Tab-separated table of C-alpha atoms in Angstrom:
chain	number	residue	atom	x	y	z
H	77	UNK	CA	36.558	83.242	18.143
H	78	UNK	CA	38.207	86.499	17.106
H	79	UNK	CA	37.183	88.381	13.989
H	80	UNK	CA	40.382	90.438	13.985
H	81	UNK	CA	42.645	89.772	10.984
H	82	UNK	CA	46.021	89.336	12.733
H	83	UNK	CA	49.502	89.750	11.318
H	84	UNK	CA	49.959	85.979	11.452
H	85	UNK	CA	46.941	83.698	11.382
H	86	UNK	CA	48.723	80.927	13.292
H	87	UNK	CA	49.833	83.126	16.197
H	88	UNK	CA	48.094	82.852	19.557
H	89	UNK	CA	48.434	86.287	21.090
H	90	UNK	CA	47.731	87.391	24.665
H	91	UNK	CA	45.479	90.410	25.139
H	92	UNK	CA	47.143	93.582	26.386
H	93	UNK	CA	45.003	95.343	28.969
H	94	UNK	CA	47.278	97.967	30.526
H	95	UNK	CA	50.568	99.791	30.294
H	96	UNK	CA	52.755	100.816	33.201
H	97	UNK	CA	55.868	102.805	32.366
H	98	UNK	CA	58.160	100.483	30.417
H	99	UNK	CA	55.835	97.495	30.861
H	100	UNK	CA	52.837	96.045	29.076
H	101	UNK	CA	50.418	93.884	31.066
H	102	UNK	CA	48.275	91.131	29.621
H	103	UNK	CA	44.848	89.902	30.689
H	104	UNK	CA	46.418	87.299	32.944
H	105	UNK	CA	48.432	89.918	34.804
H	106	UNK	CA	51.812	89.015	33.287
H	107	UNK	CA	54.183	91.961	32.840
H	108	UNK	CA	56.391	92.306	29.773
H	109	UNK	CA	59.266	94.753	29.583
H	110	UNK	CA	58.853	96.575	26.262
H	111	UNK	CA	62.458	96.347	25.145
H	112	UNK	CA	61.709	97.320	21.548
H	113	UNK	CA	59.125	100.019	22.187
H	114	UNK	CA	56.814	97.956	19.977
H	115	UNK	CA	58.714	98.881	16.810
H	116	UNK	CA	60.718	101.805	18.232
H	117	UNK	CA	57.443	103.595	18.969
H	118	UNK	CA	56.940	103.845	22.731
H	119	UNK	CA	59.753	106.248	23.562
H	120	UNK	CA	57.969	107.663	26.645
H	121	UNK	CA	56.630	104.376	27.934
H	122	UNK	CA	52.967	103.438	28.210
H	123	UNK	CA	51.526	105.719	30.880
H	124	UNK	CA	52.850	109.239	30.409
H	125	UNK	CA	50.402	111.444	32.296
H	126	UNK	CA	51.131	114.647	30.365
H	127	UNK	CA	50.530	113.081	26.965
H	128	UNK	CA	47.382	111.305	28.145
H	129	UNK	CA	46.026	114.588	29.495
H	130	UNK	CA	46.788	116.399	26.229
H	131	UNK	CA	44.912	113.779	24.213
H	132	UNK	CA	41.928	113.876	26.562
H	133	UNK	CA	41.803	117.665	26.511
H	134	UNK	CA	41.943	117.844	22.721
H	135	UNK	CA	39.201	115.241	22.247
H	136	UNK	CA	37.015	117.351	24.505
H	137	UNK	CA	37.619	120.469	22.414
H	138	UNK	CA	37.882	119.275	18.806
H	139	UNK	CA	38.244	115.695	17.635
H	140	UNK	CA	38.449	116.155	13.866
H	141	UNK	CA	38.528	118.733	11.127
H	142	UNK	CA	39.345	118.014	7.498
H	143	UNK	CA	42.398	119.947	6.312
H	144	UNK	CA	40.659	120.745	3.048
H	145	UNK	CA	38.527	123.167	5.048
H	146	UNK	CA	40.408	124.264	8.161
H	147	UNK	CA	43.677	123.966	10.014
H	148	UNK	CA	43.839	123.416	13.789
H	149	UNK	CA	45.756	124.864	16.713
H	150	UNK	CA	47.662	121.698	17.680
H	151	UNK	CA	48.758	121.072	14.083
H	152	UNK	CA	50.087	124.611	13.779
H	153	UNK	CA	51.825	124.435	17.160
H	154	UNK	CA	53.459	121.066	16.461
H	155	UNK	CA	54.683	122.221	13.049
H	156	UNK	CA	56.207	125.337	14.609
H	157	UNK	CA	57.933	123.296	17.303
H	158	UNK	CA	59.336	120.742	14.861
H	159	UNK	CA	60.701	123.389	12.500
H	160	UNK	CA	62.271	125.273	15.403
H	161	UNK	CA	64.332	122.145	16.124
H	162	UNK	CA	64.787	120.831	12.576
H	163	UNK	CA	67.967	120.714	10.481
H	164	UNK	CA	68.817	123.840	8.504
H	165	UNK	CA	66.610	124.551	5.528
H	166	UNK	CA	63.577	122.520	6.543
H	167	UNK	CA	60.609	124.854	6.765
H	168	UNK	CA	57.299	123.048	6.261
H	169	UNK	CA	55.592	120.040	7.854
H	170	UNK	CA	53.056	117.775	6.154
H	171	UNK	CA	51.302	115.609	8.745
H	172	UNK	CA	50.237	112.040	7.994
H	173	UNK	CA	49.151	109.017	10.022
H	174	UNK	CA	52.272	106.863	9.931
H	175	UNK	CA	55.656	106.093	8.463
H	176	UNK	CA	54.602	104.528	5.177
H	177	UNK	CA	52.401	107.526	4.456
H	178	UNK	CA	55.336	109.837	5.196
H	179	UNK	CA	57.672	108.099	2.767
H	180	UNK	CA	54.965	107.862	0.088
H	181	UNK	CA	54.379	111.597	0.442
H	182	UNK	CA	58.112	112.251	0.187
H	183	UNK	CA	58.440	110.288	-3.053
H	184	UNK	CA	55.478	112.071	-4.603
H	185	UNK	CA	56.653	115.489	-3.456
H	186	UNK	CA	60.087	114.873	-4.954
H	187	UNK	CA	58.496	114.075	-8.301
H	188	UNK	CA	56.146	117.058	-8.225
H	189	UNK	CA	58.946	119.425	-7.216
H	190	UNK	CA	60.863	118.617	-10.381
H	191	UNK	CA	57.709	118.910	-12.475
H	192	UNK	CA	56.971	122.349	-11.052
H	193	UNK	CA	60.534	123.368	-11.942
H	194	UNK	CA	60.144	122.250	-15.541
H	195	UNK	CA	62.163	119.033	-15.278
H	196	UNK	CA	59.595	116.314	-16.047
H	197	UNK	CA	62.330	113.881	-17.089
H	198	UNK	CA	63.429	113.522	-13.444
H	199	UNK	CA	61.616	110.343	-12.483
H	200	UNK	CA	64.149	107.885	-11.017
H	201	UNK	CA	64.436	107.169	-7.304
H	202	UNK	CA	67.588	105.583	-5.886
H	203	UNK	CA	67.644	103.861	-2.490
H	204	UNK	CA	69.796	101.218	-0.774
H	205	UNK	CA	69.747	97.472	-0.439
H	206	UNK	CA	68.669	96.184	2.977
H	207	UNK	CA	66.612	99.313	3.621
H	208	UNK	CA	63.019	99.533	4.769
H	209	UNK	CA	60.776	102.472	3.975
H	210	UNK	CA	57.286	101.119	4.617
H	211	UNK	CA	54.705	98.667	3.341
H	212	UNK	CA	52.557	100.664	0.935
H	213	UNK	CA	53.471	99.989	-2.680
H	214	UNK	CA	55.594	103.077	-3.289
H	215	UNK	CA	57.387	102.755	0.037
H	216	UNK	CA	57.882	99.024	-0.488
H	217	UNK	CA	59.393	99.692	-3.904
H	218	UNK	CA	61.858	102.106	-2.320
H	219	UNK	CA	62.803	99.523	0.293
H	220	UNK	CA	65.650	97.204	-0.558
H	221	UNK	CA	64.824	94.089	1.457
H	222	UNK	CA	64.402	91.198	-0.975
H	223	UNK	CA	62.146	89.087	1.257
H	224	UNK	CA	59.648	91.895	1.903
H	225	UNK	CA	59.485	92.796	-1.795
H	226	UNK	CA	59.435	89.346	-3.367
H	227	UNK	CA	55.768	88.464	-3.689
H	228	UNK	CA	54.755	92.023	-4.612
H	229	UNK	CA	57.512	92.673	-7.166
H	230	UNK	CA	55.154	92.684	-10.175
H	231	UNK	CA	53.252	95.584	-8.580
H	232	UNK	CA	56.231	97.767	-7.668
H	233	UNK	CA	57.631	100.762	-9.496
H	234	UNK	CA	61.244	100.468	-10.588
H	235	UNK	CA	63.716	101.800	-8.023
H	236	UNK	CA	67.499	101.476	-8.209
H	237	UNK	CA	69.283	100.124	-5.129
H	238	UNK	CA	72.928	100.694	-4.275
H	239	UNK	CA	74.975	99.205	-1.452
H	240	UNK	CA	74.128	100.032	2.146
H	241	UNK	CA	76.724	101.465	4.517
H	242	UNK	CA	77.057	98.301	6.616
H	243	UNK	CA	80.600	98.341	7.943
H	244	UNK	CA	80.507	95.102	9.934
H	245	UNK	CA	79.343	93.034	6.981
H	246	UNK	CA	80.936	94.757	4.013
H	247	UNK	CA	84.121	96.689	4.855
H	248	UNK	CA	87.066	95.012	3.185
H	249	UNK	CA	90.059	93.761	5.163
H	250	UNK	CA	92.642	96.519	5.377
H	251	UNK	CA	90.154	99.205	4.305
H	252	UNK	CA	89.682	102.116	6.729
H	253	UNK	CA	86.205	103.080	7.905
H	254	UNK	CA	86.489	106.391	6.072
H	255	UNK	CA	87.599	104.819	2.811
H	256	UNK	CA	84.851	102.224	3.052
H	257	UNK	CA	82.214	104.909	3.606
H	258	UNK	CA	83.437	106.965	0.675
H	259	UNK	CA	83.520	103.888	-1.558
H	260	UNK	CA	79.920	102.913	-0.933
H	261	UNK	CA	78.735	106.536	-1.007
H	262	UNK	CA	80.315	106.939	-4.437
H	263	UNK	CA	78.062	104.157	-5.709
H	264	UNK	CA	75.358	106.833	-5.702
H	265	UNK	CA	77.265	108.910	-8.238
H	266	UNK	CA	77.900	105.834	-10.370
H	267	UNK	CA	74.182	105.007	-10.399
H	268	UNK	CA	73.185	108.597	-11.175
H	269	UNK	CA	75.535	108.595	-14.152
H	270	UNK	CA	74.220	105.210	-15.313
H	271	UNK	CA	70.608	106.378	-15.213
H	272	UNK	CA	71.418	109.811	-16.605
H	273	UNK	CA	71.855	112.771	-14.230
H	274	UNK	CA	68.908	114.646	-15.692
H	275	UNK	CA	66.557	111.735	-14.968
H	276	UNK	CA	67.178	111.186	-11.222
H	277	UNK	CA	64.794	112.893	-8.813
H	278	UNK	CA	65.885	111.704	-5.345
H	279	UNK	CA	67.957	109.423	-3.143
H	280	UNK	CA	66.328	107.927	-0.039
H	281	UNK	CA	68.089	106.405	2.972
H	282	UNK	CA	67.744	105.733	6.697
H	283	UNK	CA	70.412	107.516	8.794
H	284	UNK	CA	70.466	104.477	11.088
H	285	UNK	CA	68.977	101.361	9.492
H	286	UNK	CA	66.370	99.708	11.676
H	287	UNK	CA	64.185	96.696	10.970
H	288	UNK	CA	66.059	95.117	8.072
H	289	UNK	CA	69.616	95.293	9.426
H	290	UNK	CA	69.351	96.010	13.144
H	291	UNK	CA	70.606	99.398	14.315
H	292	UNK	CA	73.255	99.999	11.640
H	293	UNK	CA	74.668	103.554	11.615
H	294	UNK	CA	76.675	104.910	8.717
H	295	UNK	CA	80.395	105.458	9.190
H	296	UNK	CA	81.660	109.016	9.694
H	297	UNK	CA	81.702	111.030	6.488
H	298	UNK	CA	79.365	108.790	4.511
H	299	UNK	CA	76.323	111.068	4.536
H	300	UNK	CA	78.410	114.181	3.960
H	301	UNK	CA	79.630	112.598	0.725
H	302	UNK	CA	76.058	111.587	-0.149
H	303	UNK	CA	74.971	115.203	0.371
H	304	UNK	CA	77.764	116.437	-1.919
H	305	UNK	CA	76.732	114.042	-4.683
H	306	UNK	CA	73.062	115.002	-4.425
H	307	UNK	CA	73.948	118.694	-4.612
H	308	UNK	CA	76.251	118.160	-7.575
H	309	UNK	CA	73.549	116.498	-9.674
H	310	UNK	CA	70.432	118.341	-8.481
H	311	UNK	CA	69.093	115.210	-6.748
H	312	UNK	CA	66.932	115.604	-3.649
H	313	UNK	CA	68.108	113.881	-0.464
H	314	UNK	CA	65.253	112.170	1.407
H	315	UNK	CA	66.112	110.853	4.865
H	316	UNK	CA	63.768	108.304	6.384
H	317	UNK	CA	63.861	108.760	10.159
H	318	UNK	CA	60.587	106.966	10.800
H	319	UNK	CA	62.265	104.453	13.098
H	320	UNK	CA	65.534	106.136	14.088
H	321	UNK	CA	64.331	109.710	14.558
H	322	UNK	CA	62.515	111.662	17.264
H	323	UNK	CA	65.253	111.267	19.850
H	324	UNK	CA	65.714	107.537	19.403
H	325	UNK	CA	69.380	107.761	18.387
H	326	UNK	CA	70.279	110.544	20.815
H	327	UNK	CA	69.262	113.483	18.612
H	328	UNK	CA	65.740	114.746	18.014
H	329	UNK	CA	66.521	114.338	14.318
H	330	UNK	CA	68.843	111.410	13.635
H	331	UNK	CA	70.651	113.130	10.758
H	332	UNK	CA	72.102	115.639	13.233
H	333	UNK	CA	74.354	112.786	14.317
H	334	UNK	CA	75.819	112.765	10.798
H	335	UNK	CA	75.912	116.576	10.510
H	336	UNK	CA	73.841	116.700	7.335
H	337	UNK	CA	70.529	118.285	6.438
H	338	UNK	CA	68.162	116.639	3.932
H	339	UNK	CA	65.774	118.244	1.490
H	340	UNK	CA	62.921	116.052	2.735
H	341	UNK	CA	62.757	114.224	6.067
H	342	UNK	CA	60.251	111.596	7.230
H	343	UNK	CA	59.296	110.934	10.855
H	344	UNK	CA	56.636	108.885	12.650
H	345	UNK	CA	56.722	106.227	15.415
H	346	UNK	CA	58.329	108.198	18.258
H	347	UNK	CA	56.554	111.382	17.157
H	348	UNK	CA	53.334	110.058	18.667
H	349	UNK	CA	55.055	107.647	21.077
H	350	UNK	CA	52.140	105.273	20.527
H	351	UNK	CA	49.551	107.604	22.057
H	352	UNK	CA	48.172	108.461	18.617
H	353	UNK	CA	49.005	107.306	15.076
H	354	UNK	CA	50.940	110.166	13.490
H	355	UNK	CA	53.791	110.787	11.114
H	356	UNK	CA	55.133	113.749	9.205
H	357	UNK	CA	57.089	114.746	6.145
H	358	UNK	CA	59.256	117.834	6.523
H	359	UNK	CA	60.536	119.648	3.448
H	360	UNK	CA	62.789	122.563	2.659
H	361	UNK	CA	61.540	126.058	2.060
H	362	UNK	CA	62.832	125.827	-1.501
H	363	UNK	CA	60.683	122.792	-2.261
H	364	UNK	CA	57.612	124.350	-0.692
H	365	UNK	CA	58.168	127.645	-2.510
H	366	UNK	CA	58.459	125.830	-5.840
H	367	UNK	CA	55.000	124.348	-5.319
H	368	UNK	CA	53.593	127.621	-4.000
H	369	UNK	CA	54.942	129.616	-6.958
H	370	UNK	CA	53.704	127.016	-9.438
H	371	UNK	CA	50.459	125.072	-9.248
H	372	UNK	CA	50.061	125.854	-5.543
H	373	UNK	CA	48.651	122.386	-4.947
H	374	UNK	CA	50.483	119.307	-3.732
H	375	UNK	CA	48.569	116.566	-5.519
H	376	UNK	CA	48.398	114.220	-2.581
H	377	UNK	CA	46.420	113.768	0.637
H	378	UNK	CA	44.638	111.496	3.094
H	379	UNK	CA	41.544	112.020	5.202
H	380	UNK	CA	43.323	112.109	8.531
H	381	UNK	CA	46.319	114.332	7.722
H	382	UNK	CA	46.800	116.996	10.373
H	383	UNK	CA	44.373	115.243	12.723
H	384	UNK	CA	43.850	117.514	15.769
H	385	UNK	CA	44.025	114.760	18.393
H	386	UNK	CA	47.047	113.129	16.766
H	387	UNK	CA	48.913	116.420	16.469
H	388	UNK	CA	48.003	117.311	20.065
H	389	UNK	CA	49.571	114.038	21.144
H	390	UNK	CA	52.656	114.660	19.023
H	391	UNK	CA	52.993	118.153	20.449
H	392	UNK	CA	52.840	116.826	23.990
H	393	UNK	CA	55.362	114.075	23.194
H	394	UNK	CA	57.951	116.443	21.725
H	395	UNK	CA	57.394	118.927	24.560
H	396	UNK	CA	58.025	116.176	27.100
H	397	UNK	CA	61.222	115.144	25.318
H	398	UNK	CA	62.534	118.696	25.328
H	399	UNK	CA	61.308	119.889	28.716
H	400	UNK	CA	62.532	116.778	30.551
H	401	UNK	CA	65.757	116.578	28.514
H	402	UNK	CA	64.887	113.000	27.584
H	403	UNK	CA	67.027	113.101	24.453
H	404	UNK	CA	70.143	113.626	26.552
H	405	UNK	CA	68.896	110.827	28.772
H	406	UNK	CA	68.509	108.636	25.674
H	407	UNK	CA	72.164	109.271	24.812
H	408	UNK	CA	73.307	108.436	28.338
H	409	UNK	CA	71.163	105.351	28.786
H	410	UNK	CA	72.115	104.205	25.305
H	411	UNK	CA	75.766	104.205	26.325
H	412	UNK	CA	74.872	102.260	29.457
H	413	UNK	CA	72.884	99.739	27.444
H	414	UNK	CA	75.747	99.355	24.964
H	415	UNK	CA	78.212	98.805	27.818
H	416	UNK	CA	75.955	96.208	29.446
H	417	UNK	CA	75.484	94.382	26.145
H	418	UNK	CA	79.217	94.396	25.477
H	419	UNK	CA	79.929	93.161	28.999
H	420	UNK	CA	77.517	90.240	28.601
H	421	UNK	CA	77.861	89.417	24.908
H	422	UNK	CA	81.115	91.030	23.771
H	423	UNK	CA	82.967	87.722	23.813
H	424	UNK	CA	79.976	85.518	23.029
H	425	UNK	CA	80.868	82.999	20.342
H	426	UNK	CA	77.612	83.657	18.440
H	427	UNK	CA	77.348	87.447	18.781
H	428	UNK	CA	79.360	89.037	16.001
H	429	UNK	CA	78.486	92.706	16.399
H	430	UNK	CA	76.834	95.031	18.929
H	431	UNK	CA	76.009	98.389	17.374
H	432	UNK	CA	73.735	101.398	17.235
H	433	UNK	CA	73.207	104.889	18.584
H	434	UNK	CA	71.252	106.099	21.587
H	435	UNK	CA	68.581	103.630	22.671
H	436	UNK	CA	68.594	101.979	19.254
H	437	UNK	CA	70.895	98.970	19.531
H	438	UNK	CA	71.356	95.845	17.472
H	439	UNK	CA	73.091	92.518	18.080
H	440	UNK	CA	74.040	90.408	15.082
H	441	UNK	CA	74.117	86.653	15.591
H	442	UNK	CA	76.646	84.572	13.673
H	443	UNK	CA	77.497	80.915	13.373
H	444	UNK	CA	81.187	81.839	13.359
H	445	UNK	CA	82.684	85.066	14.724
H	446	UNK	CA	85.900	84.908	12.719
H	447	UNK	CA	84.289	84.521	9.314
H	448	UNK	CA	81.115	86.415	10.293
H	449	UNK	CA	79.158	83.587	8.676
H	450	UNK	CA	75.423	83.758	9.446
H	451	UNK	CA	73.296	80.883	10.660
H	452	UNK	CA	71.342	78.684	8.268
H	453	UNK	CA	67.985	80.439	7.700
H	454	UNK	CA	66.260	77.056	8.080
H	455	UNK	CA	66.949	77.259	11.824
H	456	UNK	CA	64.503	80.152	12.173
H	457	UNK	CA	66.734	81.599	14.876
H	458	UNK	CA	65.233	85.080	15.045
H	459	UNK	CA	61.733	83.702	15.545
H	460	UNK	CA	62.894	81.345	18.276
H	461	UNK	CA	64.605	84.167	20.172
H	462	UNK	CA	61.543	86.392	19.881
H	463	UNK	CA	59.331	83.683	21.383
H	464	UNK	CA	61.796	82.754	24.130
H	465	UNK	CA	62.245	86.390	25.138
H	466	UNK	CA	58.482	86.953	25.144
H	467	UNK	CA	57.968	83.906	27.337
H	468	UNK	CA	60.578	85.355	29.716
H	469	UNK	CA	58.721	88.673	29.850
H	470	UNK	CA	60.812	90.663	27.371
H	471	UNK	CA	59.523	92.154	24.142
H	472	UNK	CA	62.385	92.595	21.664
H	473	UNK	CA	62.630	92.799	17.874
H	474	UNK	CA	64.563	89.866	16.359
H	475	UNK	CA	64.575	89.677	12.556
H	476	UNK	CA	66.081	87.433	9.915
H	477	UNK	CA	67.497	88.358	6.520
H	478	UNK	CA	69.976	90.832	8.010
H	479	UNK	CA	72.579	90.469	5.269
H	480	UNK	CA	70.601	90.090	2.058
H	481	UNK	CA	66.951	89.526	2.893
H	482	UNK	CA	67.509	85.801	3.446
H	483	UNK	CA	70.734	85.243	5.403
H	484	UNK	CA	71.518	86.686	8.803
H	485	UNK	CA	69.780	87.195	12.158
H	486	UNK	CA	69.775	90.203	14.442
H	487	UNK	CA	68.015	91.473	17.544
H	488	UNK	CA	66.933	95.117	17.682
H	489	UNK	CA	66.434	96.855	21.028
H	490	UNK	CA	64.615	100.196	21.312
H	491	UNK	CA	63.369	100.584	24.903
H	492	UNK	CA	61.609	103.670	26.268
H	493	UNK	CA	63.820	106.645	27.096
H	494	UNK	CA	62.693	106.344	30.725
H	495	UNK	CA	64.445	102.987	31.176
H	496	UNK	CA	66.274	102.728	34.515
H	497	UNK	CA	69.660	101.249	35.391
H	498	UNK	CA	67.983	98.237	36.960
H	499	UNK	CA	65.820	97.704	33.901
H	500	UNK	CA	68.900	97.621	31.658
H	501	UNK	CA	70.016	94.669	33.755
H	502	UNK	CA	66.604	93.065	33.370
H	503	UNK	CA	66.754	93.432	29.575
H	504	UNK	CA	70.244	91.947	29.338
H	505	UNK	CA	69.444	89.038	31.672
H	506	UNK	CA	66.261	88.085	29.847
H	507	UNK	CA	67.881	88.509	26.447
H	508	UNK	CA	70.762	86.288	27.523
H	509	UNK	CA	68.278	83.651	28.639
H	510	UNK	CA	66.407	83.834	25.313
H	511	UNK	CA	69.551	83.622	23.181
H	512	UNK	CA	70.988	80.733	25.210
H	513	UNK	CA	67.800	78.690	24.975
H	514	UNK	CA	67.411	79.335	21.235
H	515	UNK	CA	70.867	78.699	19.830
H	516	UNK	CA	71.440	75.295	18.246
H	517	UNK	CA	73.381	72.879	20.413
H	518	UNK	CA	76.685	71.547	19.145
């Protein structure tokens, strides 16, 4: 009998005992291709020698120091490296242990920034429907997925949610991509004016939406318009790249694909590549200087922020990405994966859309391609595909509630950047098998 509290008490899970490149191996010796990188985490695969060595070396030198007393060499080096590659204006890095902590820190920093500047009335956060920003209470409140929020709603702070930029589902017939993007971006201005421009502190969004919609990028020009609106009304732009950042979408920072720079940026998952739990919040020099010139103290913190072993792992991960040009490889292999998916599923009667950037790809399943009508949620299609793929030796990330938190099913793929041509074929074959065996028969 296990004493571990699992995610689902009725699940019978195999025990993972080893990792080998893109594969996980269970206690019975079965190999599973990690086609989702866990949850877009394992960008370097499961046995990267350089990262393992960096972790081992750091544990031997210094395992832990509390940042209330000292900084550490790997934390300083990783911060320097990240800022050297970061979008214009970002200048400081606040290390945390995961994505939810990063988005919580971002929300609190946005509030304190306005306080330090003498604007205490700025208290409202705006985000988007069908977004996901984490599972702690502040992050969950920012998220716009109805199913994830429902049972905790009485505990959540009030956050406004505007439309996502979800072209496949929401662009009107006859509307151009550009016009659609501008229309939904302008909802931000409408909401700012409704709340009162002097009361809005920040807008938060994922550059490419992950878990709740399945690899949905914004259309060209959308985030540039969002940036203009934020600048016009003195609202901070927070970009959540926890899932889509750190090379996953073909840029070290996903927002580079949209040619915008945020005021605050959140990363995690691929930053540690699974070798250590780590995340980070990056902020502009202006935000940092406002704190430094005011109270001097960001009223936030966790025990393990800036952890030496975690930051050593993150440093090694980012160095490997850059030195081995794995981000370019992610772009190239992402195009190959997209082409293979389109070749296999492009005319599939129940696959309505194949989308994404880099090695961050989503397939949306529909009951009818012409109307884009989703399947009945009672079918539990996403769960069936996840199980069938797992049985076939493929780990992927199917989710339901793609459209509104209840309707819609998608499959998210986020394999390691080291995926080979042959392994793309393996992913597509096993995914095809799982979809075919899970769809309802006529």
